[in-house]
Short mmCIF file of C-alpha atoms in Angstrom, two decimals:
data_model
loop_
_atom_site.label_atom_id
_atom_site.label_comp_id
_atom_site.label_asym_id
_atom_site.label_seq_id
_atom_site.Cartn_x
_atom_site.Cartn_y
_atom_site.Cartn_z
CA UNK A 1 27.11 19.17 -6.30
CA UNK A 2 28.14 18.17 -2.35
CA UNK A 3 30.81 16.18 -1.05
CA UNK A 4 29.53 14.21 2.21
CA UNK A 5 32.44 13.77 5.08
CA UNK A 6 30.35 11.92 7.41
CA UNK A 7 26.96 10.49 8.44
CA UNK A 8 25.94 9.14 11.83
CA UNK A 9 22.40 8.34 12.66
CA UNK A 10 20.91 7.74 16.46
CA UNK A 11 17.95 6.26 17.95
CA UNK A 12 15.81 8.93 19.19
CA UNK A 13 12.26 9.73 20.71
CA UNK A 14 8.92 10.95 18.70
CA UNK A 15 6.60 13.06 20.51
CA UNK A 16 4.58 9.41 21.35
CA UNK A 17 7.88 8.41 22.91
CA UNK A 18 8.47 6.20 20.66
CA UNK A 19 11.40 5.37 18.66
CA UNK A 20 12.34 6.84 15.55
CA UNK A 21 15.64 7.57 13.46
CA UNK A 22 17.07 10.75 13.28
CA UNK A 23 20.59 11.17 11.03
CA UNK A 24 23.11 13.62 10.87
CA UNK A 25 25.33 14.76 7.43
CA UNK A 26 28.61 16.60 7.96
CA UNK A 27 30.30 18.41 5.02
CA UNK A 28 32.87 21.27 4.96
CA UNK A 29 30.14 23.94 6.17
CA UNK A 30 29.16 22.10 9.24
CA UNK A 31 26.44 19.40 10.42
CA UNK A 32 22.73 19.19 9.50
CA UNK A 33 20.22 16.92 10.95
CA UNK A 34 16.96 15.41 10.32
CA UNK A 35 14.29 13.51 12.21
CA UNK A 36 11.68 11.32 10.98
CA UNK A 37 8.39 10.95 11.84
CA UNK A 38 5.80 8.25 12.58
CA UNK A 39 1.98 7.93 11.83
CA UNK A 40 -0.52 6.82 13.81
CA UNK A 41 -3.35 6.20 10.88
CA UNK A 42 -1.52 4.65 8.77
CA UNK A 43 -2.25 3.99 4.85
CA UNK A 44 -1.32 0.43 3.97
CA UNK A 45 0.43 1.54 0.45
CA UNK A 46 2.85 3.75 2.52
CA UNK A 47 6.27 3.09 2.45
CA UNK A 48 7.70 0.89 5.49
CA UNK A 49 8.88 2.06 8.35
CA UNK A 50 11.55 -0.56 9.44
CA UNK A 51 11.11 -1.42 12.94
CA UNK A 52 13.25 -4.01 15.24
CA UNK A 53 10.57 -6.07 16.85
CA UNK A 54 11.41 -8.04 20.18
CA UNK A 55 10.79 -6.78 23.57
CA UNK A 56 12.36 -3.94 23.29
CA UNK A 57 10.51 -0.52 22.75
CA UNK A 58 7.78 -3.18 22.63
CA UNK A 59 9.30 -4.12 19.54
CA UNK A 60 9.26 -0.63 17.88
CA UNK A 61 12.82 0.07 18.33
CA UNK A 62 14.96 1.25 15.25
CA UNK A 63 18.04 0.30 15.74
CA UNK A 64 18.05 -1.81 12.32
CA UNK A 65 17.44 1.50 10.21
CA UNK A 66 19.98 3.15 12.34
CA UNK A 67 22.82 0.44 11.11
CA UNK A 68 21.42 0.53 7.80
CA UNK A 69 22.20 4.32 7.56
CA UNK A 70 25.38 3.77 9.67
CA UNK A 71 26.57 1.21 7.30
CA UNK A 72 24.67 0.04 3.72
CA UNK A 73 23.85 3.62 3.08
CA UNK A 74 27.11 5.38 4.73
CA UNK A 75 29.23 3.11 2.70
CA UNK A 76 27.46 4.45 -0.51
CA UNK A 77 27.55 7.77 -0.05
CA UNK A 78 30.73 9.19 2.18
CA UNK A 79 33.61 10.85 0.22
CA UNK A 80 31.50 11.17 -2.70
CA UNK A 81 29.47 14.20 -3.93
CA UNK A 82 25.84 14.36 -4.61
CA UNK A 83 22.90 16.57 -5.71
CA UNK A 84 18.98 15.70 -4.03
CA UNK A 85 18.02 13.23 -7.10
CA UNK A 86 20.91 11.52 -7.53
CA UNK A 87 21.52 10.55 -3.33
CA UNK A 88 17.97 9.80 -3.55
CA UNK A 89 17.94 7.61 -6.77
CA UNK A 90 21.26 6.07 -5.32
CA UNK A 91 19.20 5.18 -1.98
CA UNK A 92 16.48 3.99 -3.62
CA UNK A 93 18.82 1.51 -5.88
CA UNK A 94 20.57 0.50 -2.60
CA UNK A 95 17.11 -0.75 -1.09
CA UNK A 96 15.57 -2.47 -4.54
CA UNK A 97 12.06 -2.38 -3.25
CA UNK A 98 8.87 -1.18 -4.38
CA UNK A 99 8.32 -0.14 -0.57
CA UNK A 100 11.28 0.47 1.00
CA UNK A 101 11.22 -2.46 3.09
CA UNK A 102 14.77 -3.52 3.06
CA UNK A 103 16.64 -0.63 4.04
CA UNK A 104 13.39 1.22 5.90
CA UNK A 105 11.54 4.20 4.43
CA UNK A 106 12.63 5.88 7.94
CA UNK A 107 16.20 5.30 7.21
CA UNK A 108 16.05 6.74 3.70
CA UNK A 109 14.31 10.05 4.64
CA UNK A 110 16.63 10.82 7.50
CA UNK A 111 19.17 10.50 4.94
CA UNK A 112 17.20 12.35 2.01
CA UNK A 113 16.18 15.47 4.69
CA UNK A 114 19.52 16.14 6.30
CA UNK A 115 21.28 16.13 3.09
CA UNK A 116 18.40 18.68 1.64
CA UNK A 117 19.28 20.84 4.90
CA UNK A 118 23.04 20.26 4.29
CA UNK A 119 22.94 21.58 0.51
CA UNK A 120 21.16 24.51 1.69
CA UNK A 121 24.09 25.22 4.42
CA UNK A 122 26.56 24.41 1.97
CA UNK A 123 25.42 27.25 -0.37
CA UNK A 124 24.16 29.54 2.47
CA UNK A 125 20.81 29.64 1.01
CA UNK A 126 17.42 29.28 3.18
CA UNK A 127 16.29 25.87 3.09
CA UNK A 128 13.14 27.36 1.46
CA UNK A 129 14.62 28.49 -0.99
CA UNK A 130 16.29 25.39 -2.00
CA UNK A 131 13.48 23.52 -1.69
CA UNK A 132 11.54 26.24 -3.90
CA UNK A 133 14.87 25.88 -6.65
CA UNK A 134 14.61 22.04 -6.56
CA UNK A 135 11.38 22.54 -7.27
CA UNK A 136 11.73 25.00 -9.80
CA UNK A 137 8.84 27.25 -8.19
CA UNK A 138 9.81 30.96 -8.09
CA UNK A 139 6.40 31.79 -6.06
CA UNK A 140 7.04 31.23 -2.59
CA UNK A 141 3.74 31.48 -0.81
CA UNK A 142 3.29 31.46 3.05
CA UNK A 143 0.82 27.95 3.83
CA UNK A 144 -2.81 27.92 5.09
CA UNK A 145 -2.36 26.54 8.58
CA UNK A 146 -4.98 23.74 9.19
CA UNK A 147 -4.90 23.38 12.89
CA UNK A 148 -6.06 20.14 14.08
CA UNK A 149 -7.96 21.60 17.26
CA UNK A 150 -10.84 18.79 18.33
CA UNK A 151 -8.65 15.13 18.24
CA UNK A 152 -10.98 11.79 17.68
CA UNK A 153 -10.48 8.57 16.26
CA UNK A 154 -6.98 7.16 16.45
CA UNK A 155 -5.65 10.25 17.79
CA UNK A 156 -7.85 10.54 20.90
CA UNK A 157 -9.26 8.07 23.84
CA UNK A 158 -12.91 9.77 23.09
CA UNK A 159 -16.11 8.55 21.37
CA UNK A 160 -15.72 10.79 18.13
CA UNK A 161 -14.95 8.51 15.14
CA UNK A 162 -13.65 11.96 13.07
CA UNK A 163 -10.03 12.06 13.59
CA UNK A 164 -9.65 15.79 13.32
CA UNK A 165 -11.46 18.44 13.07
CA UNK A 166 -9.41 21.69 11.80
CA UNK A 167 -9.38 25.49 11.41
CA UNK A 168 -8.39 26.88 8.34
CA UNK A 169 -7.34 30.88 9.23
CA UNK A 170 -8.29 31.75 5.44
CA UNK A 171 -9.45 35.40 5.85
CA UNK A 172 -5.90 36.14 7.71
CA UNK A 173 -3.83 38.80 5.93
CA UNK A 174 -0.45 37.03 7.07
CA UNK A 175 0.63 33.98 8.25
CA UNK A 176 1.24 35.80 11.75
CA UNK A 177 -2.12 36.98 11.53
CA UNK A 178 -3.43 32.95 10.90
CA UNK A 179 -1.73 31.96 13.80
CA UNK A 180 -3.05 34.35 16.31
CA UNK A 181 -6.64 33.25 15.07
CA UNK A 182 -5.60 29.67 15.48
CA UNK A 183 -4.62 30.41 19.02
CA UNK A 184 -7.11 32.80 20.33
CA UNK A 185 -9.92 30.00 19.02
CA UNK A 186 -7.98 27.17 20.73
CA UNK A 187 -8.11 29.06 24.07
CA UNK A 188 -11.44 30.27 23.78
CA UNK A 189 -12.43 26.73 22.81
CA UNK A 190 -10.96 25.46 25.72
CA UNK A 191 -13.00 27.49 27.84
CA UNK A 192 -16.27 26.14 26.46
CA UNK A 193 -15.25 22.84 27.03
CA UNK A 194 -14.10 22.95 30.28
CA UNK A 195 -17.40 25.05 31.08
CA UNK A 196 -19.96 22.39 29.76
CA UNK A 197 -17.43 19.22 30.36
CA UNK A 198 -14.89 19.64 32.61
CA UNK A 199 -11.70 20.37 33.27
CA UNK A 200 -11.00 17.21 31.85
CA UNK A 201 -12.43 17.51 28.21
CA UNK A 202 -9.33 19.86 27.97
CA UNK A 203 -6.56 16.86 27.93
CA UNK A 204 -5.05 16.99 24.94
CA UNK A 205 -4.47 14.09 22.17
CA UNK A 206 -1.73 13.38 20.19
CA UNK A 207 -1.93 16.36 17.89
CA UNK A 208 -2.54 19.03 20.30
CA UNK A 209 -6.12 19.10 19.73
CA UNK A 210 -8.43 18.71 22.94
CA UNK A 211 -10.51 15.32 23.16
CA UNK A 212 -13.52 15.93 24.77
CA UNK A 213 -16.39 12.89 25.46
CA UNK A 214 -18.02 13.64 22.60
CA UNK A 215 -19.66 11.25 20.50
CA UNK A 216 -21.99 13.20 17.76
CA UNK A 217 -20.07 14.02 15.16
CA UNK A 218 -21.60 17.37 14.48
CA UNK A 219 -21.08 18.58 18.25
CA UNK A 220 -17.27 19.75 17.68
CA UNK A 221 -18.38 21.75 14.87
CA UNK A 222 -20.95 23.65 16.85
CA UNK A 223 -18.48 24.27 20.06
CA UNK A 224 -15.89 25.06 17.17
CA UNK A 225 -18.05 28.25 15.56
CA UNK A 226 -19.49 29.30 19.00
CA UNK A 227 -15.54 30.09 20.03
CA UNK A 228 -15.37 31.54 16.36
CA UNK A 229 -18.33 33.71 17.08
CA UNK A 230 -17.17 34.68 20.49
CA UNK A 231 -13.57 35.75 18.93
CA UNK A 232 -15.40 37.53 16.00
CA UNK A 233 -13.68 35.76 13.28
CA UNK A 234 -16.69 34.14 11.68
CA UNK A 235 -15.33 35.80 8.36
CA UNK A 236 -11.70 34.91 8.70
CA UNK A 237 -12.16 30.94 8.83
CA UNK A 238 -13.43 28.08 7.35
CA UNK A 239 -13.53 24.11 8.56
CA UNK A 240 -11.94 20.92 7.66
CA UNK A 241 -11.85 17.32 8.72
CA UNK A 242 -9.64 14.56 8.29
CA UNK A 243 -12.36 11.69 8.33
CA UNK A 244 -9.72 9.05 8.27
CA UNK A 245 -12.69 7.22 7.61
CA UNK A 246 -11.00 3.40 7.22
CA UNK A 247 -11.04 3.36 10.85
CA UNK A 248 -14.94 3.32 11.11
CA UNK A 249 -15.26 0.65 8.33
CA UNK A 250 -16.08 -2.48 9.04
CA UNK A 251 -17.49 -5.52 7.38
CA UNK A 252 -17.93 -3.20 3.97
CA UNK A 253 -20.28 -0.55 5.90
CA UNK A 254 -19.59 2.50 7.52
CA UNK A 255 -20.23 3.09 11.39
CA UNK A 256 -20.78 6.63 11.95
CA UNK A 257 -21.72 7.38 15.71
CA UNK A 258 -22.94 3.35 15.83
CA UNK A 259 -25.05 4.22 12.86
CA UNK A 260 -24.70 1.68 10.14
CA UNK A 261 -24.33 3.10 6.58
CA UNK A 262 -23.47 2.38 3.21
CA UNK A 263 -21.21 4.75 1.21
CA UNK A 264 -23.83 6.60 -0.83
CA UNK A 265 -25.20 7.32 2.93
CA UNK A 266 -21.88 8.71 3.68
CA UNK A 267 -21.76 10.44 0.94
CA UNK A 268 -25.10 12.84 1.57
CA UNK A 269 -23.97 13.24 5.46
CA UNK A 270 -20.93 14.81 3.91
CA UNK A 271 -22.41 17.11 1.77
CA UNK A 272 -25.37 17.84 4.28
CA UNK A 273 -22.80 18.82 6.78
CA UNK A 274 -20.64 20.95 4.29
CA UNK A 275 -23.77 23.02 4.07
CA UNK A 276 -24.65 23.50 7.51
CA UNK A 277 -20.80 24.22 8.64
CA UNK A 278 -18.22 27.02 6.82
CA UNK A 279 -16.76 23.32 5.68
CA UNK A 280 -13.71 23.74 2.38
CA UNK A 281 -11.91 20.28 3.17
CA UNK A 282 -12.47 16.91 3.64
CA UNK A 283 -10.02 14.51 3.51
CA UNK A 284 -10.24 10.80 3.64
CA UNK A 285 -13.88 10.53 3.64
CA UNK A 286 -14.13 6.70 2.53
CA UNK A 287 -11.72 3.72 2.72
CA UNK A 288 -8.55 3.77 1.69
CA UNK A 289 -8.76 2.02 -1.80
CA UNK A 290 -12.09 3.11 -2.91
CA UNK A 291 -11.35 5.33 -5.47
CA UNK A 292 -14.74 5.41 -7.03
CA UNK A 293 -16.33 6.99 -3.67
CA UNK A 294 -14.22 9.36 -3.78
CA UNK A 295 -15.04 9.99 -6.92
CA UNK A 296 -18.51 10.36 -6.33
CA UNK A 297 -18.48 12.57 -3.77
CA UNK A 298 -15.41 14.69 -5.90
CA UNK A 299 -18.48 15.42 -8.05
CA UNK A 300 -21.54 16.12 -5.96
CA UNK A 301 -19.91 18.17 -3.19
CA UNK A 302 -19.47 22.01 -4.28
CA UNK A 303 -17.22 24.30 -2.91
CA UNK A 304 -14.91 21.34 -1.09
CA UNK A 305 -11.43 20.14 -1.54
CA UNK A 306 -11.76 16.02 -1.28
CA UNK A 307 -7.76 15.44 0.16
CA UNK A 308 -6.34 12.13 -0.41
CA UNK A 309 -4.28 10.88 2.50
CA UNK A 310 -4.51 6.96 3.00
CA UNK A 311 -5.92 6.92 -0.62
CA UNK A 312 -2.68 8.00 -2.32
CA UNK A 313 0.31 7.89 0.57
CA UNK A 314 2.29 10.74 -1.62
CA UNK A 315 2.34 7.77 -4.46
CA UNK A 316 2.80 8.89 -7.90
CA UNK A 317 0.95 5.89 -9.16
CA UNK A 318 -1.70 6.18 -6.78
CA UNK A 319 -2.17 9.87 -7.81
CA UNK A 320 -2.31 8.94 -11.19
CA UNK A 321 -5.31 6.74 -10.68
CA UNK A 322 -6.81 9.45 -8.82
CA UNK A 323 -6.19 12.13 -11.30
CA UNK A 324 -7.85 9.59 -14.44
CA UNK A 325 -11.14 8.71 -11.80
CA UNK A 326 -11.24 12.59 -10.67
CA UNK A 327 -11.16 10.92 -7.12
CA UNK A 328 -9.65 14.05 -5.56
CA UNK A 329 -8.84 17.85 -6.01
CA UNK A 330 -5.91 17.80 -3.67
CA UNK A 331 -3.08 15.59 -2.14
CA UNK A 332 -2.06 15.28 1.73
CA UNK A 333 2.00 15.57 0.97
CA UNK A 334 3.64 13.02 3.66
CA UNK A 335 7.17 12.85 3.15
CA UNK A 336 7.48 9.87 5.63
CA UNK A 337 4.79 8.19 3.03
CA UNK A 338 7.32 8.02 0.35
CA UNK A 339 10.12 8.18 1.91
CA UNK A 340 12.46 10.58 0.08
CA UNK A 341 12.22 14.25 -1.26
CA UNK A 342 12.52 13.65 -4.21
CA UNK A 343 9.52 11.43 -4.78
CA UNK A 344 7.80 13.84 -2.52
CA UNK A 345 8.56 16.89 -4.60
CA UNK A 346 7.54 14.48 -7.95
CA UNK A 347 3.92 13.93 -5.90
CA UNK A 348 3.70 17.45 -5.30
CA UNK A 349 4.26 18.35 -9.17
CA UNK A 350 2.00 15.59 -10.64
CA UNK A 351 -0.86 16.81 -8.53
CA UNK A 352 -0.15 20.48 -9.40
CA UNK A 353 0.02 19.99 -12.90
CA UNK A 354 -3.87 18.87 -12.41
CA UNK A 355 -4.48 21.90 -10.59
CA UNK A 356 -4.84 20.26 -7.56
CA UNK A 357 -4.22 21.80 -3.93
CA UNK A 358 -1.22 20.43 -2.09
CA UNK A 359 -1.60 20.34 1.92
CA UNK A 360 1.92 19.36 3.52
CA UNK A 361 1.57 17.27 6.48
CA UNK A 362 2.88 16.11 9.69
CA UNK A 363 2.95 13.02 11.36
CA UNK A 364 0.92 12.02 15.04
CA UNK A 365 4.69 11.02 15.74
CA UNK A 366 6.35 13.98 15.29
CA UNK A 367 10.20 15.44 16.26
CA UNK A 368 10.93 19.25 16.87
CA UNK A 369 12.74 19.17 13.25
CA UNK A 370 10.51 21.99 11.28
CA UNK A 371 11.68 20.55 7.71
CA UNK A 372 8.09 20.54 6.38
CA UNK A 373 7.37 24.34 7.26
CA UNK A 374 10.44 25.24 4.51
CA UNK A 375 8.86 22.58 2.49
CA UNK A 376 5.33 23.75 2.50
CA UNK A 377 6.33 27.80 1.65
CA UNK A 378 8.76 26.45 -1.29
CA UNK A 379 6.44 24.36 -3.11
CA UNK A 380 4.47 27.86 -3.79
CA UNK A 381 1.02 25.85 -3.46
CA UNK A 382 0.04 24.86 -0.17
CA UNK A 383 -1.50 24.66 2.74
CA UNK A 384 0.14 22.83 5.89
CA UNK A 385 -1.53 20.71 8.70
CA UNK A 386 0.46 20.65 11.66
CA UNK A 387 -1.80 19.91 14.28
CA UNK A 388 -2.88 22.49 17.53
CA UNK A 389 -1.60 25.68 18.23
CA UNK A 390 -0.31 23.62 21.03
CA UNK A 391 2.73 21.04 21.71
CA UNK A 392 6.43 21.79 20.89
CA UNK A 393 6.90 19.71 18.00
CA UNK A 394 4.01 20.78 16.36
CA UNK A 395 4.65 24.55 17.45
CA UNK A 396 8.51 24.19 16.13
CA UNK A 397 6.71 23.75 12.53
CA UNK A 398 4.27 26.86 12.86
CA UNK A 399 7.64 28.98 14.40
CA UNK A 400 9.60 28.75 11.36
CA UNK A 401 6.76 29.59 9.44
CA UNK A 402 6.68 33.28 11.36
CA UNK A 403 10.30 33.18 10.83
CA UNK A 404 10.24 33.11 7.23
CA UNK A 405 7.38 35.57 7.25
CA UNK A 406 9.59 37.99 8.90
CA UNK A 407 12.83 37.51 6.64
CA UNK A 408 10.97 37.67 3.35
CA UNK A 409 9.56 40.70 4.94
CA UNK A 410 7.45 43.03 2.06
CA UNK A 411 7.97 39.85 -0.11
CA UNK A 412 6.12 37.64 1.92
CA UNK A 413 2.54 36.53 0.79
CA UNK A 414 0.11 34.30 2.34
CA UNK A 415 -2.13 31.71 0.68
CA UNK A 416 -5.07 32.71 2.12
CA UNK A 417 -7.04 33.04 -1.25
CA UNK A 418 -7.75 29.62 -2.48
CA UNK A 419 -9.96 27.73 -4.43
CA UNK A 420 -11.12 24.94 -2.79
CA UNK A 421 -12.44 23.00 -5.21
CA UNK A 422 -10.72 22.64 -8.75
CA UNK A 423 -11.29 21.13 -11.95
#
């Protein structure tokens, strides 16, 4: 148990210049701080961020959420002792809504994350080891990074419908080598894009990936593979996408490159693309409530993990439905989708009991908080998605993983050997 001496919350800005919540928890061992991320492509079933509305910050201020931490939550926790589950359950009960709309998931999560850090600090153990203890996991694993190196959809201002094109260095022998591969491919890709499209094509999107003026969904794969082959890394990488298909779904139809498609058409497109390129991961391939379509693709495609993000929203009830319908074989874990560390871990545990893969994820609106790096290692069966090897808020996570790997020394194990389609 850990006694909380003081709580202080404030409004800060995230990587997109929008307000978010940062909270500090004071204990006898010092101060622990956590900043909450925010997404651009949000699932309708996510826990609710509390925003102020009005003119200030164009309605995106979070002073109400900050006040809820400094008053409502603080009154219930300051001067008292907790463990992680106890403090999270208290805040869930205090909010009293199914989606945390009263206090705000951003308010609750800031306290939950800060407390998790404070507990590790108080007991003089690294955060990733504390996470592993909470998760009852004895197998620490450095996650495979999924570098989002070309951006489209809501993450960029180009004509690409697919939101993320990712590079996964599965053949690396360590996280350090994986990061090196990611960085080298990123910079080689930059050269190729600048040569063919001009320097403007190397402008970056929200998550650090390039946003070239492309519209053909296959072109990014070709450029990435050209960069990979130029560097001789073909045997060390795989590819992945986040289709974020809800963004190109209108009137019960999908529109990819302006071409009208039914669900079965899109399924065949994904299968053909996965056969043409070394794709091992497809995230949100269909509109966010179509469990049936996910299940059809999961059944038909081979050697590819089908990742549920907007479909699942790190929500146990939705994960359970996906398990019953065999809609996915991988969970995208976003702590702010559910609002507490306890619930996020419960979601991961439910998925892993079904032999699913778990990909811990950032959001497009990030802070310099590196919490998810420790979370990924502590869960022990993880991949991590934190954008391109570019921009400080993205590299904060990757650099923390370098430190963890160095600290673990000979005990460090990299998760490159993974089954991409688990049944």
